[in-house]
PDB file of C-alpha atoms and ligand atoms in Angstrom:
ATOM      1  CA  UNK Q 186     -11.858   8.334  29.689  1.00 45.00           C
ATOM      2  CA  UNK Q 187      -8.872   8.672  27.766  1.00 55.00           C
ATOM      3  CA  UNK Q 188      -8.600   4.970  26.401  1.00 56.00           C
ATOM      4  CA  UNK Q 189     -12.103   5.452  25.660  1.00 54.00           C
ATOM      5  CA  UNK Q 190     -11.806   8.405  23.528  1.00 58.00           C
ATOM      6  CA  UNK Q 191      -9.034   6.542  22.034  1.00 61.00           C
ATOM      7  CA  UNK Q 192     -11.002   3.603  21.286  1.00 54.00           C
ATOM      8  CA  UNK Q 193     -13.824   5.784  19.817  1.00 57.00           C
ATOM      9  CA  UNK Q 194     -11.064   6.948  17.503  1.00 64.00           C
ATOM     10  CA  UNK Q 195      -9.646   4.099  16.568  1.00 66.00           C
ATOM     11  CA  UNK Q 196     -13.578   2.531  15.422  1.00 63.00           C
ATOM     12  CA  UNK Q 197     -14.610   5.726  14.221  1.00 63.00           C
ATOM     13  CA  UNK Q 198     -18.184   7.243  14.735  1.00 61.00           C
ATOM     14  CA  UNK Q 199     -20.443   8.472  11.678  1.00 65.00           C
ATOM     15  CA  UNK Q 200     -18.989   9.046   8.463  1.00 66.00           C
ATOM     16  CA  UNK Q 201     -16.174   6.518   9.744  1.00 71.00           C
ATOM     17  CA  UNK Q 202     -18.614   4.019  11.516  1.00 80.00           C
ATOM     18  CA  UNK Q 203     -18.800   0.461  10.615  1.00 85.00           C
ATOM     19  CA  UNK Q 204     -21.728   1.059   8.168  1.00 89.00           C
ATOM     20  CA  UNK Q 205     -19.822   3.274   5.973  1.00 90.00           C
ATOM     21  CA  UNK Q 206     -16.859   0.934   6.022  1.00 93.00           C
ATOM     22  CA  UNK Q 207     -18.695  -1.952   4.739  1.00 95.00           C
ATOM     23  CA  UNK Q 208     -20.406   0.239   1.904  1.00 96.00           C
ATOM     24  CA  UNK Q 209     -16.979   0.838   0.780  1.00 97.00           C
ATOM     25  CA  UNK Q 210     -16.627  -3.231   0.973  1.00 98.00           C
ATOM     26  CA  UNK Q 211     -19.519  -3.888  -1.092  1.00 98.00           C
ATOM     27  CA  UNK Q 212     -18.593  -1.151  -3.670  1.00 98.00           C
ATOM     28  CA  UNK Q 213     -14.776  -3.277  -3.955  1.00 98.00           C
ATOM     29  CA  UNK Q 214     -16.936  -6.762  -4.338  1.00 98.00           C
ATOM     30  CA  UNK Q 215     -18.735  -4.932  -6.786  1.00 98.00           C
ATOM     31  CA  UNK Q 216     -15.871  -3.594  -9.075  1.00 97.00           C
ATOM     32  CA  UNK Q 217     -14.500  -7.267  -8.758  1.00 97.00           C
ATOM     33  CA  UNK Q 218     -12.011  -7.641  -5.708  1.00 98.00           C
ATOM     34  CA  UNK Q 219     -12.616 -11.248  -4.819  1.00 97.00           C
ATOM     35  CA  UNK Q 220      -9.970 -12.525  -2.272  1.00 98.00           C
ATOM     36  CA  UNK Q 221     -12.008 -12.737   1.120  1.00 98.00           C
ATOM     37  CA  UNK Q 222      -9.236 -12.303   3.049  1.00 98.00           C
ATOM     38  CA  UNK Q 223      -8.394  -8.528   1.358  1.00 98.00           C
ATOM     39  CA  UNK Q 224     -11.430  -7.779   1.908  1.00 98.00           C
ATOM     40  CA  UNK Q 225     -11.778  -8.738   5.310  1.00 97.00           C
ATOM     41  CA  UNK Q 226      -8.456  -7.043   6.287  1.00 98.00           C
ATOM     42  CA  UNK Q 227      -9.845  -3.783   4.639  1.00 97.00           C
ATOM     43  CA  UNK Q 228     -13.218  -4.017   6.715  1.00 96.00           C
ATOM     44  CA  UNK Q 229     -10.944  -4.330   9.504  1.00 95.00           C
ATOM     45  CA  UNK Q 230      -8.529  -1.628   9.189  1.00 96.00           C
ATOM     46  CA  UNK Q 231      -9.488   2.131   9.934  1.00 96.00           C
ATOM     47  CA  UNK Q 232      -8.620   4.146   6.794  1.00 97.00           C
ATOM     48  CA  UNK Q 233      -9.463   7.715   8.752  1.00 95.00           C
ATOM     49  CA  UNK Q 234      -6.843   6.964  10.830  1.00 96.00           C
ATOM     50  CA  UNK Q 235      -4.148   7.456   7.612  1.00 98.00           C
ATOM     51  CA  UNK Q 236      -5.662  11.100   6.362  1.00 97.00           C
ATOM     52  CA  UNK Q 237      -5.979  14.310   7.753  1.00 95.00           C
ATOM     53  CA  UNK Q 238      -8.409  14.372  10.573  1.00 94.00           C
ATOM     54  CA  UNK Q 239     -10.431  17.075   8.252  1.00 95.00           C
ATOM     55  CA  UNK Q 240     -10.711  14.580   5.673  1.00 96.00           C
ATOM     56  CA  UNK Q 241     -11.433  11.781   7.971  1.00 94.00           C
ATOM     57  CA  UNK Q 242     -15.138  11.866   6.645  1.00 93.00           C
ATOM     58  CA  UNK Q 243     -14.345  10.960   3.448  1.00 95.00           C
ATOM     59  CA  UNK Q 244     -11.738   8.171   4.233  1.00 96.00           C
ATOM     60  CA  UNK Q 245     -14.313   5.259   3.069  1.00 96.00           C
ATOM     61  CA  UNK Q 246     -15.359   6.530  -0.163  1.00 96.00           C
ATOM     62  CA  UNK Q 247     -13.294   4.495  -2.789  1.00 97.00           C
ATOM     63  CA  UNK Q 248     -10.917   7.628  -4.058  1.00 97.00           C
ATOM     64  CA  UNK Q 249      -7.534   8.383  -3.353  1.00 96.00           C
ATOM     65  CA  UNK Q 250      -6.904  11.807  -0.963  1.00 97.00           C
ATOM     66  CA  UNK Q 251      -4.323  13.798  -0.602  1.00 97.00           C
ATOM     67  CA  UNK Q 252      -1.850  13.164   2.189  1.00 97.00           C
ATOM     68  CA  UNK Q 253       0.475  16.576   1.722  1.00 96.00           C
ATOM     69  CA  UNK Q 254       3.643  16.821   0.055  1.00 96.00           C
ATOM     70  CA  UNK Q 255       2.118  16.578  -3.019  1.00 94.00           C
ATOM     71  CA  UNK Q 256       1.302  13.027  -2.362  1.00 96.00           C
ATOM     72  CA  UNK Q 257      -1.367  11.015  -2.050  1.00 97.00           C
ATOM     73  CA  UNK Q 258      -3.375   7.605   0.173  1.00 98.00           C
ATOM     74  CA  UNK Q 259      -3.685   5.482  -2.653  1.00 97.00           C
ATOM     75  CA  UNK Q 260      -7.526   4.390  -3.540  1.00 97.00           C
ATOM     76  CA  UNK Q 261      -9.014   1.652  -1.782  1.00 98.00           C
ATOM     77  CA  UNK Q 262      -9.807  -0.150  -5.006  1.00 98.00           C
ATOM     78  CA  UNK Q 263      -5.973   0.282  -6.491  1.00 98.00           C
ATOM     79  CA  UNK Q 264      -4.698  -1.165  -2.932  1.00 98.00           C
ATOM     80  CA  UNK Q 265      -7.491  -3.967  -2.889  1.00 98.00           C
ATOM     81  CA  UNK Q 266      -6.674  -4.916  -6.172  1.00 98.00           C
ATOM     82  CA  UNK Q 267      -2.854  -4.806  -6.054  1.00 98.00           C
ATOM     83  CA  UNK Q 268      -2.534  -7.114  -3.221  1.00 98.00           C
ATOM     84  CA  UNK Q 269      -5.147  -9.515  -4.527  1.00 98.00           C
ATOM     85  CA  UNK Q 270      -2.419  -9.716  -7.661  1.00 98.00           C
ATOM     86  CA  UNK Q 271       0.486 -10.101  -5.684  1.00 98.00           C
ATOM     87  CA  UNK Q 272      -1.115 -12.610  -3.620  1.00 98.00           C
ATOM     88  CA  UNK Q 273      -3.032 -14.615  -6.529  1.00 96.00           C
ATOM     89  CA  UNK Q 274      -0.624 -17.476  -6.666  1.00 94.00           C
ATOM     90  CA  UNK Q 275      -0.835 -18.119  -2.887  1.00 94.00           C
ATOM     91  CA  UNK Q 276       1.043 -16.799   0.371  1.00 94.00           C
ATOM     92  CA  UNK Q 277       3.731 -14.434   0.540  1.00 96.00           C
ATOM     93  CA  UNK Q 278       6.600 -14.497   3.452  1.00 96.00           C
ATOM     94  CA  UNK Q 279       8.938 -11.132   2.688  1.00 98.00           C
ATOM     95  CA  UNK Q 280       7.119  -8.109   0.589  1.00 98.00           C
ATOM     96  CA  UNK Q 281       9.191  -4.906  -0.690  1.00 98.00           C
ATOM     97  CA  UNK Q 282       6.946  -2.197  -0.970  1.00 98.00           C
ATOM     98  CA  UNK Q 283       8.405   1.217  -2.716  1.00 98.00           C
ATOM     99  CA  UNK Q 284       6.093   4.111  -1.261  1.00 98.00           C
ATOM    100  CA  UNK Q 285       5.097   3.653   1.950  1.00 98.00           C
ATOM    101  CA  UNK Q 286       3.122   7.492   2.080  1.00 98.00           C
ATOM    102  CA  UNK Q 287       0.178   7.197   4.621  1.00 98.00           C
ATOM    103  CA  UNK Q 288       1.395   3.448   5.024  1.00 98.00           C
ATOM    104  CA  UNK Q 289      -1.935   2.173   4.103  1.00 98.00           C
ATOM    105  CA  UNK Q 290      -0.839  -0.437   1.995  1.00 98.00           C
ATOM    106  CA  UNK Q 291       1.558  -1.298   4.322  1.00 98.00           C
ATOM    107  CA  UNK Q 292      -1.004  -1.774   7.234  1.00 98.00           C
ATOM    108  CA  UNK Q 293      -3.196  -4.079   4.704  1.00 98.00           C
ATOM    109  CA  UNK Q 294      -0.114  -6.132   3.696  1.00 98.00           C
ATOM    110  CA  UNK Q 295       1.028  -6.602   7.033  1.00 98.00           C
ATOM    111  CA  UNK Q 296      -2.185  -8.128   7.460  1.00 98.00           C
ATOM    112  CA  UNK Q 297      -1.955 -10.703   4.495  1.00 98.00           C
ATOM    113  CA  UNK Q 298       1.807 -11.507   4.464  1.00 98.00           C
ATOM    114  CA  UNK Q 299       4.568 -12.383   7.256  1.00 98.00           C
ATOM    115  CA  UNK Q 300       6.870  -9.405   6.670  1.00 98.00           C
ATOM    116  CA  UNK Q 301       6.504  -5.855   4.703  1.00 98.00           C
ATOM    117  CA  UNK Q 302      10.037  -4.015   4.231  1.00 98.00           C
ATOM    118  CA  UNK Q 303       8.740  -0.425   3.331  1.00 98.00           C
ATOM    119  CA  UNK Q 304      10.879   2.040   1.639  1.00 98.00           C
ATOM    120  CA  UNK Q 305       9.959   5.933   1.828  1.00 98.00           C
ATOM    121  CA  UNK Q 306      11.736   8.962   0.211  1.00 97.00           C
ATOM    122  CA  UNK Q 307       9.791  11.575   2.127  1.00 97.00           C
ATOM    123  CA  UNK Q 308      11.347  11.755   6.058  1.00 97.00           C
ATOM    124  CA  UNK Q 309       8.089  13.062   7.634  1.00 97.00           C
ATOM    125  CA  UNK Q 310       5.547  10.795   5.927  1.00 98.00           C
ATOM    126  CA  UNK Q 311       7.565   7.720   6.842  1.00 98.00           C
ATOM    127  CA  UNK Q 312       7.590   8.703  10.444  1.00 98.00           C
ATOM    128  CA  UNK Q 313       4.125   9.278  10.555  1.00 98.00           C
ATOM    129  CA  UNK Q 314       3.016   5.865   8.581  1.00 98.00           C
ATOM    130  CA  UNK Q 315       5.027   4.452  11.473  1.00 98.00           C
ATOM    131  CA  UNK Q 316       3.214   5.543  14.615  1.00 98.00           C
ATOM    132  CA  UNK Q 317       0.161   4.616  12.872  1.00 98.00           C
ATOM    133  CA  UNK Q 318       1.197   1.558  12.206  1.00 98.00           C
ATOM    134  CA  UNK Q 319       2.397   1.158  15.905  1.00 98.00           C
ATOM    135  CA  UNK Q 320      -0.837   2.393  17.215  1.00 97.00           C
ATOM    136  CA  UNK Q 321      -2.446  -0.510  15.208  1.00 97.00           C
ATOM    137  CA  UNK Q 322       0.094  -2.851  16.931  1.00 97.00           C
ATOM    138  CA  UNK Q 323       1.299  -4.297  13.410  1.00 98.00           C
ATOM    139  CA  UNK Q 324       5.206  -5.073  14.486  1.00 97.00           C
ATOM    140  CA  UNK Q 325       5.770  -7.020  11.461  1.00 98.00           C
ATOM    141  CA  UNK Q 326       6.694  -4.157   9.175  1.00 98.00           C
ATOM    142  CA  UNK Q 327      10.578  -2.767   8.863  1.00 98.00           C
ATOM    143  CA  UNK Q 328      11.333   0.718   7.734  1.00 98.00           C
ATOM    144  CA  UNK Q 329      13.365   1.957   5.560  1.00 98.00           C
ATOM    145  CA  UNK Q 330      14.158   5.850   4.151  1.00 97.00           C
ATOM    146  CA  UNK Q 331      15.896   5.901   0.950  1.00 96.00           C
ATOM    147  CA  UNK Q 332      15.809   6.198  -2.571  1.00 97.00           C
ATOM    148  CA  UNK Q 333      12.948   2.546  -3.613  1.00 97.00           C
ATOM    149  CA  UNK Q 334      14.732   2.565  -7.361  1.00 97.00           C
ATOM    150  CA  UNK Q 335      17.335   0.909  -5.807  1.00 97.00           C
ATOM    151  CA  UNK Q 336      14.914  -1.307  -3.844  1.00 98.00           C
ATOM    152  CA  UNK Q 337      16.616  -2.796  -0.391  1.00 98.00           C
ATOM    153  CA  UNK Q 338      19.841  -4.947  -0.966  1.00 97.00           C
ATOM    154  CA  UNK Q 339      20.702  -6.196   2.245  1.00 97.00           C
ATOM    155  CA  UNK Q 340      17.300  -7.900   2.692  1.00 97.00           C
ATOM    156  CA  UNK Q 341      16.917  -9.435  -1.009  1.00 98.00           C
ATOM    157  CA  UNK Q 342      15.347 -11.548  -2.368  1.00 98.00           C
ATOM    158  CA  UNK Q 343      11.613 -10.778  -2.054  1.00 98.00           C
ATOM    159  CA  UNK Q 344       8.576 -12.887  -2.515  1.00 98.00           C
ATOM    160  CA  UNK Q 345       6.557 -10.189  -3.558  1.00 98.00           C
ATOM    161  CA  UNK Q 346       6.888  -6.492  -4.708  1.00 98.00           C
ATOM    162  CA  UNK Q 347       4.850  -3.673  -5.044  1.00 98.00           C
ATOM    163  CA  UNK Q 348       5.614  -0.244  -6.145  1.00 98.00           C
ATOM    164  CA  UNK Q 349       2.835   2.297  -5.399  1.00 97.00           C
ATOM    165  CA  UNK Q 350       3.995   5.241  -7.457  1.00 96.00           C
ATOM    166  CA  UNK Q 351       4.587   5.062 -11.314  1.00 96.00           C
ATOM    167  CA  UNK Q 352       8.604   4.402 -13.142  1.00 93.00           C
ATOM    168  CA  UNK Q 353       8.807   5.552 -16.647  1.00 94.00           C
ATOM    169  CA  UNK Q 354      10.485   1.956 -16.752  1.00 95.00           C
ATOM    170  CA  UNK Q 355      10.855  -0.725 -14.254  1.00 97.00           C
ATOM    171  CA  UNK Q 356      13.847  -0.006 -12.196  1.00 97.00           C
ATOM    172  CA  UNK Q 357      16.369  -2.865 -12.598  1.00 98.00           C
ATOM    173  CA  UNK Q 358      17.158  -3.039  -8.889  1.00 98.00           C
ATOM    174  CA  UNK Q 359      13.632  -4.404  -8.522  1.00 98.00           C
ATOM    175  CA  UNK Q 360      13.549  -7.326 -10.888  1.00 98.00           C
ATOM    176  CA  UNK Q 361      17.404  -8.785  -9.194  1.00 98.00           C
ATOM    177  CA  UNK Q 362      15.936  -8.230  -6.062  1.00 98.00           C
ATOM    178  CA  UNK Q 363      12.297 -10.498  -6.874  1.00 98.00           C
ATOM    179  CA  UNK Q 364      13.221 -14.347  -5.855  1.00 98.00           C
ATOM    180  CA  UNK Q 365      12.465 -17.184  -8.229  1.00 97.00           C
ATOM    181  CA  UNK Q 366       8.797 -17.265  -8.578  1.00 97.00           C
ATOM    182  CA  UNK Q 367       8.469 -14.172  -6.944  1.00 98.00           C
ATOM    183  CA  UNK Q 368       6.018 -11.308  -7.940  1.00 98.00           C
ATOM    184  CA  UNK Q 369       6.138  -7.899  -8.901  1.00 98.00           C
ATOM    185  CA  UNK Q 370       3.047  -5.508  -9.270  1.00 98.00           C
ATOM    186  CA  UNK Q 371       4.141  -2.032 -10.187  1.00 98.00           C
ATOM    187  CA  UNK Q 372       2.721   0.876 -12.109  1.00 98.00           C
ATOM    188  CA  UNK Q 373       4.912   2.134 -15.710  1.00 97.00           C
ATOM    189  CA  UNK Q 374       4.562   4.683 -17.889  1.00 95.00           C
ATOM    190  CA  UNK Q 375       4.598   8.710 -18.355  1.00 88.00           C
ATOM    191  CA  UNK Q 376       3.646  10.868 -15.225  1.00 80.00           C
ATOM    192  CA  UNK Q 377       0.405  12.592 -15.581  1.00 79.00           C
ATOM    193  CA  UNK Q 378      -0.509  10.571 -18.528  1.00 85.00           C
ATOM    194  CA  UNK Q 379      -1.539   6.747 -19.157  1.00 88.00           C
ATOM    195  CA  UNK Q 380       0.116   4.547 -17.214  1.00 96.00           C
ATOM    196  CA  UNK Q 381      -0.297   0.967 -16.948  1.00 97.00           C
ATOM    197  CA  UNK Q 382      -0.564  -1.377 -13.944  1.00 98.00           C
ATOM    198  CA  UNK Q 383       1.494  -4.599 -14.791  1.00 98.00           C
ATOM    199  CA  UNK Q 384       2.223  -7.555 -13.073  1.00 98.00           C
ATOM    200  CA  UNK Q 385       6.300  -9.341 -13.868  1.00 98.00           C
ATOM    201  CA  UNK Q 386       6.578 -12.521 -12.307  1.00 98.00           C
ATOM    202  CA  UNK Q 387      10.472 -14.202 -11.986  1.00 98.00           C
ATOM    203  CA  UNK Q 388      10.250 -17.125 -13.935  1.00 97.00           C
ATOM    204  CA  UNK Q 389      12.766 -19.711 -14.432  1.00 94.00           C
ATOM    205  CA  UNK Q 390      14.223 -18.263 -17.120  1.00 94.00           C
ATOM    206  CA  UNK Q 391      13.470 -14.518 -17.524  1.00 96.00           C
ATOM    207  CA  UNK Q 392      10.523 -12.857 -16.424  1.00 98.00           C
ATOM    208  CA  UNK Q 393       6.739 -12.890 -17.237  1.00 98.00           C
ATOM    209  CA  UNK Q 394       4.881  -9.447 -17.940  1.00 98.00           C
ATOM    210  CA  UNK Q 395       1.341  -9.137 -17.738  1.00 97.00           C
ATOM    211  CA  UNK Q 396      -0.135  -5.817 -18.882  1.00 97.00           C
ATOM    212  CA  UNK Q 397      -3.629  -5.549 -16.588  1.00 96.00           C
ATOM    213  CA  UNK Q 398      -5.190  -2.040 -17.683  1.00 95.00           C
ATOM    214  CA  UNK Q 399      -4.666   1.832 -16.964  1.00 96.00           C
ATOM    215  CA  UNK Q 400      -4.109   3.014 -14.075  1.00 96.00           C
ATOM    216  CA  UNK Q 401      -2.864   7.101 -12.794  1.00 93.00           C
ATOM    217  CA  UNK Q 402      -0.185   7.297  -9.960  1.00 93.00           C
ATOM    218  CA  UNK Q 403       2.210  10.040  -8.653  1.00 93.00           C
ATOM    219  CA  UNK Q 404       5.637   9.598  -9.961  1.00 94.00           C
ATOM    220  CA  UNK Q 405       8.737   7.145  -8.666  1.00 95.00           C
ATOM    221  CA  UNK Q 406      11.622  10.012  -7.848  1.00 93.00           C
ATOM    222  CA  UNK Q 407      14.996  10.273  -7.300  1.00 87.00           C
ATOM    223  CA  UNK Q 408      16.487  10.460  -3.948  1.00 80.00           C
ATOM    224  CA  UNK Q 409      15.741  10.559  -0.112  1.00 81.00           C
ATOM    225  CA  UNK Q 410      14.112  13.645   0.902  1.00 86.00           C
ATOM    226  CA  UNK Q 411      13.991  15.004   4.545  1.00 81.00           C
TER     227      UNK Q 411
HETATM  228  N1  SAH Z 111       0.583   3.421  -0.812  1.00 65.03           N
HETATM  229  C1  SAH Z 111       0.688   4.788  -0.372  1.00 65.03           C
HETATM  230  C2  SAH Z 111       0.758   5.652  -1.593  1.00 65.03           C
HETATM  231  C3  SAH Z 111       1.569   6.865  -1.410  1.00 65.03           C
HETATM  232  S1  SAH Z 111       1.790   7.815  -2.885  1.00 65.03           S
HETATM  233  C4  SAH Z 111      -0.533   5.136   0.466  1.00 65.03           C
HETATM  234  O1  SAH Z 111      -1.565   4.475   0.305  1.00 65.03           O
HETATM  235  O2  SAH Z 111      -0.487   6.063   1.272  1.00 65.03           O
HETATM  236  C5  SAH Z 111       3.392   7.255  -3.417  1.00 65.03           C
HETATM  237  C6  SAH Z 111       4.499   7.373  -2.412  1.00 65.03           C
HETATM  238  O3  SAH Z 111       5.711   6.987  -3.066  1.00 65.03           O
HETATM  239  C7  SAH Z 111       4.743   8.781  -1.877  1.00 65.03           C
HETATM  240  O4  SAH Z 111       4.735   8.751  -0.482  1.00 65.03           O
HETATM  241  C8  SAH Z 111       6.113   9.142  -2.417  1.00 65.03           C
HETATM  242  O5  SAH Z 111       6.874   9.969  -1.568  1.00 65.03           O
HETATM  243  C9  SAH Z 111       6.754   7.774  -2.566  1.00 65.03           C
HETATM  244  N2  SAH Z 111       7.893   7.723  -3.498  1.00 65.03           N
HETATM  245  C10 SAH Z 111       8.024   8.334  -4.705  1.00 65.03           C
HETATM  246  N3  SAH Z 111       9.211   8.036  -5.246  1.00 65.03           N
HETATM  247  C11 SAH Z 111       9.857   7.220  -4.374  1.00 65.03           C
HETATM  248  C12 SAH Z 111      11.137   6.579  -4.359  1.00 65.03           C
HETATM  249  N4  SAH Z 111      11.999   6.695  -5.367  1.00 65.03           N
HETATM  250  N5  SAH Z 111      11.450   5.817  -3.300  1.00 65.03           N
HETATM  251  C13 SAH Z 111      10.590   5.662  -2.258  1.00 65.03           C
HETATM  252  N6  SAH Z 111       9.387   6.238  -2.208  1.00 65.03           N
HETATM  253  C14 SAH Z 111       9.018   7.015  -3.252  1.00 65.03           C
END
């Protein structure tokens, strides 16, 4: 009875059901996701399971919610969108990603790449985005709690970055830490203003900045927080 309640759970019934899901699939194709396999890995994945069970209703309308401690799931579009960039120029094998919150993004990437290295500031959001992520059976994701400006040394370099809360400037740690060819997607500008979602690629010599339109994120901050 249990398992089945669980399984219930896990594919959702009404607002969460299938139907709803691909709605929210149709609405992505429509603003102009394209890469069938981010699509297919956010049919797949059960957003209600990353919010608030009271807000578990709304999880498949394409808007970001909030997730407590003044932070938020990022919007299915914004997630759709950013790993369609970082995976435009084919597979990735290691992915940084600098804001784990609900772990949404993670749970999608660990989908379309070999291995996510997440780093959280807040304690209690990173433990929950792992047991979901656990629940979902996704092992190929390594946590990490800590201060994401200074990215994750030890591990460098990475194929792919993505930062899912906004820098005034791109944090230098980040651009050592991207591998030759490697590809950065990563919100900059003011908090609570116009920020822009832009795309750095390591190229030979130097690095490539594309500038793809506005965009509104909580802020990148300073430090570890329990
Ligand atoms: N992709 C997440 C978005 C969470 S919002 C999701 O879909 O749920 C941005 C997250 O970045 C928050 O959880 C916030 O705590 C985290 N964050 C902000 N500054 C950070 C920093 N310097 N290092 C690591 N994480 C940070």
């Amino acid at each position: 009875m249990r398992e089945q309640d669980d399984l219930q759970r896990r594919g959702g019934i009404g607002m969460t059901s299938q139907r709803t899901r691909e709605r929210l699939i149709q609405r992505l194709c429509e603003e102009g996701v394209s890469n069938a396999k981010v699509l297919d890995v956010i049919r797949r994945t059960p957003r209600h399971l990353f919010v608030d069970e009271a807000l578990a209703h709304r999880a498949y309308e394409d808007t970001a919610l909030p997730i407590g401690h003044n932070q938020t799931i990022s919007q299915p579009f914004m997630v759709a969108h950013m790993s369609e960039l970082l995976l435009e120029a084919g597979p990735l094998d290691k992915v940084l990603e600098i804001g784990t919150g609900s772990g949404y993004q993670t749970a999608i990437l660990a989908q379309l790449v070999e291995r996510v290295f997440s780093v959280e500031r807040i304690k209690v959001l990173q433990d929950r985005a792992k047991e979901r992520l656990v629940e979902l059976n996704l092992r190929n994701v390594v946590f990490r709690w800590g201060d994401g400006c200074d990215g994750w040394q030890a591990l460098a370099p990475y194929n792919g970055i993505i930062v899912t809360a906004v820098a005034a400037e791109v944090p230098q740690a980040l651009l050592d830490q991207l591998a030759p060819g490697g590809r950065m997607v990563i919100p900059v500008g003011p908090a609570g203003e116009v920020q822009q979602l832009m795309l750095i690629v390591r190229e030979e010599h130097g690095f490539s900045r594309r500038v793809l339109g506005a965009v509104r994120f909580v802020p990148l901050l300073n430090g570890p927080l329990a």
